[in-house]
Amino acid sequence: MAIKLTRLLGILSLVLISGCYPKGAEFIDDLDLVYTNYSSSFDFSSKTTYAIPDSVIKITGDIFSDPDGDHKPSFLGPASAAAILDKINQNMVSNGWTEVNKFSNPDVIVLVSTVTTTNVYWYYDWWYWGWYYPGWYPGWGWYYPGYYPPYVTGYKSGSVFIQMVDAKAVAAGTENVPVIWSCILNGLAEGGTSSITTRVQGMIDKAFAQSPYLKH
Amino acid sequence: MRSMKKIFVLLIAAICMQKSFAQHHSVFILSYPIAFPMGDLGDYIDKQSFRGINLEWGKEIKPNLIASLETGWNVFYKDVPEQVYTEGTASFSGKQFRYTNSVPIIVGAKWVEIK
């Protein structure tokens, strides 16, 4: 009888333990993260114009591969890309920036890419963007002046990676392209397209809100 | 690691004692502990834990002397609402879910008088 009671208590306590273990993250957006970093030596207040491509690229590996030979990477679907780019433009404009054509000598260029692997390729092959800006030559890389990007990893996660490049420092003869502001929006790549889009848009707002130096 | 070794040695000793002094009385206590975080843990999670369980086995090795082995489990949990953390030029925003599982293991001796 005593043994039976002990066993019963044991089973009962197991049920209680599993029943009251804290839940933690319950919704997908509970795990959303917004990371931003910038070069403190760059004077953002004196720059006002920016150029931005009308596409969002997919980074599929740290080396750019071009199986179809058109010198272009894979692109995100136009609807999702427009949702992301519109939100970025909206924030840039409300922060006092003016969009200009890439040939009109912009101060900065904003490049948007997506990564759905477990790693973020901070130093991905810049030739992904070779199709966009004709003045850029192969063999360059990225550098992050004055700050170092962290190692970001996760599981089943997707990231939107935004790089703001100092366009004036991009010239023939330079070695690398300075990324003066970088931003990672990371979250679980789960749920429908519209819910992901809404989350990404919310995260873009947060990214600008936590980067007050971009405001004029 | 050293304390782990000590616990292990004591555990073996307790079991050996139980074997050699096989007596009639043994005790099993199931209890519900409430734990309060203090010190560094308190800085990390400042909420008390109502989630826990304690188990204790005891065996009378001499009249009135009970050798006991006690173990338990308490989970401390706190979620921190979304906020922006800034360090140098880097800013980071997100929610935090903080967990700590504590499992104390105690080997002890008790003097018990039942009247």
XYZ file of C-alpha atoms in Angstrom:
331
model
C 0.000 0.000 0.000
C 2.773 2.376 0.976
C 4.650 1.635 -2.246
C 1.525 2.191 -4.304
C 0.946 5.538 -2.645
C 4.531 6.590 -3.311
C 4.206 5.635 -6.934
C 0.920 7.510 -7.216
C 2.486 10.590 -5.674
C 5.384 10.284 -8.082
C 3.122 10.151 -11.111
C 1.015 12.991 -9.749
C 4.060 15.186 -9.207
C 5.287 14.498 -12.765
C 1.944 15.653 -14.125
C 2.125 18.764 -11.947
C 5.680 19.529 -13.055
C 4.906 19.265 -16.744
C 1.716 21.233 -16.260
C 3.269 24.254 -14.645
C 6.502 24.612 -16.562
C 6.679 28.222 -17.782
C 5.699 28.647 -21.380
C 8.023 31.378 -22.593
C 7.566 32.519 -26.164
C 4.023 31.781 -27.282
C 3.730 33.710 -30.507
C 6.029 33.787 -33.511
C 6.697 37.502 -33.124
C 7.873 36.962 -29.538
C 11.168 35.844 -31.066
C 11.606 38.769 -33.456
C 14.883 40.610 -33.094
C 16.026 43.919 -34.514
C 19.743 44.620 -34.619
C 21.334 47.829 -35.841
C 24.885 49.115 -35.831
C 26.653 52.068 -37.427
C 29.984 53.701 -38.023
C 30.453 56.418 -35.419
C 33.027 58.180 -37.617
C 30.507 58.762 -40.383
C 28.671 62.089 -40.290
C 25.072 61.162 -41.023
C 23.722 64.677 -40.420
C 25.517 66.135 -43.455
C 24.108 63.507 -45.842
C 20.622 63.813 -47.191
C 20.277 61.891 -50.437
C 19.999 58.179 -50.958
C 19.466 55.703 -53.749
C 17.824 52.328 -53.389
C 17.305 49.486 -55.866
C 13.715 48.492 -56.586
C 14.465 44.849 -55.809
C 15.358 42.804 -52.775
C 17.921 40.109 -53.454
C 18.130 36.641 -51.966
C 21.508 35.682 -50.631
C 21.891 31.987 -51.259
C 25.492 31.540 -50.189
C 28.524 33.635 -49.425
C 29.727 33.266 -53.010
C 27.578 34.675 -55.791
C 26.645 31.980 -58.263
C 25.000 32.822 -61.520
C 23.736 29.628 -63.111
C 21.563 31.370 -65.734
C 24.349 33.752 -66.735
C 22.345 36.985 -66.592
C 24.647 38.490 -63.912
C 21.679 38.825 -61.584
C 20.954 37.016 -58.312
C 17.582 35.569 -57.287
C 15.072 38.188 -56.244
C 12.386 38.245 -53.604
C 8.829 38.247 -55.008
C 7.805 41.753 -56.172
C 4.907 42.079 -53.699
C 7.054 41.248 -50.640
C 9.920 43.370 -51.953
C 7.623 46.346 -52.491
C 6.242 45.999 -48.952
C 9.760 46.040 -47.498
C 11.132 48.805 -49.754
C 8.072 51.036 -49.313
C 8.441 50.821 -45.548
C 12.154 51.669 -45.731
C 11.468 54.603 -48.083
C 8.711 55.845 -45.811
C 11.082 55.822 -42.834
C 13.939 57.403 -44.791
C 11.697 60.237 -46.009
C 10.245 60.862 -42.551
C 13.825 60.998 -41.242
C 14.598 63.792 -43.687
C 16.283 61.893 -46.512
C 15.533 62.410 -50.200
C 15.554 59.580 -52.688
C 17.516 60.216 -55.857
C 18.440 58.191 -58.899
C 21.547 56.046 -58.510
C 23.275 58.145 -61.217
C 22.473 61.447 -59.481
C 25.397 61.227 -57.085
C 23.574 59.964 -53.962
C 25.265 60.320 -50.569
C 24.347 56.807 -49.516
C 22.968 53.684 -51.116
C 20.598 51.390 -49.257
C 20.846 47.715 -50.186
C 18.275 45.219 -49.004
C 18.758 41.472 -49.032
C 17.161 38.455 -47.447
C 18.755 35.380 -45.980
C 16.841 32.276 -45.038
C 19.772 30.137 -43.994
C 20.871 29.814 -40.405
C 23.719 32.277 -40.785
C 23.911 35.898 -41.751
C 26.601 36.506 -44.323
C 28.021 39.832 -43.240
C 30.749 39.506 -45.840
C 28.700 38.014 -48.652
C 29.979 38.351 -52.183
C 29.254 41.952 -53.126
C 28.968 40.878 -56.757
C 25.343 40.111 -55.840
C 24.887 43.833 -56.410
C 27.018 44.092 -59.540
C 23.883 44.338 -61.681
C 22.658 47.416 -59.836
C 25.505 49.846 -59.567
C 27.555 49.988 -62.732
C 30.482 51.745 -61.120
C 31.346 48.783 -58.930
C 33.984 46.338 -59.901
C 34.493 42.724 -58.993
C 37.004 41.764 -56.363
C 35.763 44.151 -53.719
C 34.267 43.237 -50.393
C 32.408 44.904 -47.567
C 33.870 46.525 -44.536
C 32.236 47.886 -41.442
C 34.222 50.990 -40.455
C 34.771 51.218 -36.734
C 32.439 48.430 -35.665
C 32.311 44.724 -36.005
C 29.191 42.800 -36.812
C 28.392 39.943 -34.459
C 27.911 36.330 -35.332
C 24.193 35.789 -35.700
C 22.731 32.349 -35.943
C 19.383 30.745 -35.353
C 17.145 27.967 -36.497
C 14.329 28.001 -39.015
C 14.934 31.708 -39.114
C 14.789 34.299 -41.798
C 16.532 37.624 -41.886
C 16.207 40.839 -43.777
C 19.592 42.460 -44.050
C 19.797 46.189 -44.777
C 23.139 47.802 -45.585
C 23.647 51.528 -46.009
C 26.742 52.176 -48.073
C 28.755 55.390 -48.225
C 28.351 56.040 -51.953
C 30.931 58.826 -52.041
C 33.585 56.401 -50.829
C 32.751 54.073 -53.705
C 35.206 54.872 -56.461
C 37.464 53.041 -58.825
C 40.667 52.171 -57.042
C 39.122 51.654 -53.630
C 39.388 48.202 -52.165
C 36.158 47.761 -50.281
C 32.766 49.300 -49.832
C 32.179 50.881 -46.420
C 28.853 49.899 -44.862
C 28.088 52.793 -42.528
C 24.794 51.483 -41.188
C 23.692 47.900 -41.042
C 20.520 46.379 -39.801
C 19.302 42.845 -39.320
C 15.687 41.928 -38.825
C 15.575 38.368 -37.643
C 12.670 36.138 -36.801
C 11.135 32.777 -37.406
C 10.284 32.334 -41.065
C 6.934 30.846 -40.159
C 3.375 31.801 -40.955
C 1.755 33.187 -44.061
C 3.343 35.734 -46.365
C 1.054 38.529 -45.211
C 1.804 37.956 -41.548
C 5.545 37.827 -42.246
C 5.279 41.039 -44.265
C 3.435 42.789 -41.426
C 6.077 41.666 -38.944
C 8.936 42.792 -41.177
C 7.311 46.193 -41.651
C 6.922 46.577 -37.891
C 10.574 45.635 -37.416
C 11.699 48.195 -40.034
C 9.937 50.904 -38.000
C 11.717 49.670 -34.868
C 15.078 49.643 -36.652
C 14.730 53.310 -37.571
C 13.340 54.187 -34.140
C 16.407 52.696 -32.448
C 18.761 54.514 -34.869
C 18.142 58.178 -34.001
C 21.397 59.264 -35.720
C 19.682 58.692 -39.094
C 17.232 61.479 -38.346
C 17.771 64.967 -39.737
C 33.335 19.556 -10.192
C 34.926 18.896 -6.812
C 31.623 19.377 -5.059
C 30.069 16.915 -7.505
C 32.680 14.371 -6.482
C 31.961 15.027 -2.807
C 28.256 14.558 -3.354
C 28.912 11.311 -5.156
C 31.129 9.978 -2.374
C 28.567 10.956 0.255
C 25.825 9.340 -1.771
C 27.732 6.051 -1.958
C 28.443 6.315 1.763
C 24.778 6.881 2.498
C 23.773 3.887 0.425
C 26.428 1.653 2.097
C 25.271 2.792 5.501
C 21.731 1.924 4.621
C 22.796 -1.546 3.517
C 24.956 -2.396 6.521
C 22.601 -0.971 9.101
C 19.443 -2.300 7.555
C 16.739 -1.169 9.904
C 12.992 -1.177 9.855
C 12.257 2.519 9.626
C 12.405 4.467 6.444
C 10.795 7.691 5.445
C 9.752 9.320 2.202
C 8.726 12.958 2.180
C 7.208 14.772 -0.724
C 6.969 18.508 -0.257
C 6.185 21.667 -2.133
C 8.897 24.295 -1.865
C 8.625 27.955 -2.755
C 11.971 29.475 -3.668
C 13.154 33.059 -3.533
C 15.983 34.134 -5.835
C 18.807 36.067 -4.166
C 22.171 37.457 -5.130
C 23.152 37.145 -8.802
C 20.127 34.991 -9.574
C 17.915 37.636 -7.997
C 19.437 40.248 -10.316
C 18.635 38.060 -13.291
C 15.180 36.868 -12.252
C 13.591 38.797 -9.424
C 10.445 36.703 -9.261
C 9.935 34.009 -6.637
C 9.293 30.518 -7.887
C 6.085 28.729 -7.047
C 7.024 25.971 -9.437
C 8.849 23.266 -7.618
C 8.878 19.953 -5.903
C 11.013 18.358 -3.223
C 11.634 14.658 -2.592
C 13.349 13.197 0.435
C 14.284 9.643 1.299
C 15.455 8.718 4.752
C 16.523 5.539 6.489
C 17.031 4.969 10.181
C 20.638 3.871 10.561
C 20.754 3.983 14.342
C 17.948 4.485 16.785
C 16.633 8.015 16.230
C 19.298 8.804 13.609
C 18.096 9.088 10.051
C 20.393 9.376 7.050
C 18.626 11.206 4.297
C 18.984 12.088 0.679
C 16.995 15.023 -0.539
C 16.585 16.443 -3.957
C 14.260 18.924 -5.535
C 13.584 21.141 -8.440
C 12.562 24.742 -8.772
C 12.224 26.700 -11.950
C 12.625 30.451 -11.947
C 11.113 32.295 -14.852
C 10.688 35.838 -15.954
C 9.892 37.442 -19.264
C 11.198 40.883 -20.009
C 8.980 42.903 -22.353
C 10.445 44.100 -25.600
C 12.933 46.916 -25.181
C 15.996 48.373 -26.867
C 19.414 47.455 -25.531
C 22.300 49.648 -26.655
C 25.971 48.897 -26.291
C 28.389 51.229 -28.025
C 27.094 51.769 -31.536
C 25.027 48.579 -31.567
C 21.358 48.526 -30.664
C 19.297 45.455 -30.195
C 15.604 45.094 -29.524
C 13.593 42.057 -28.627
C 11.869 40.196 -25.844
C 13.739 38.159 -23.270
C 12.636 34.894 -21.751
C 14.737 34.051 -18.740
C 14.812 30.621 -17.175
C 16.817 29.064 -14.401
C 16.310 25.515 -13.238
C 17.707 24.802 -9.832
C 18.193 21.254 -8.560
C 19.575 21.097 -5.047
C 20.883 17.739 -3.810
C 21.338 17.349 -0.091
C 22.727 14.400 1.827
C 22.037 14.738 5.496
C 21.630 13.169 8.883
C 18.704 13.878 11.180
C 18.060 13.222 14.794
C 14.394 12.342 15.203
C 12.442 11.609 18.326
C 8.913 10.437 17.940
C 6.853 10.405 21.096
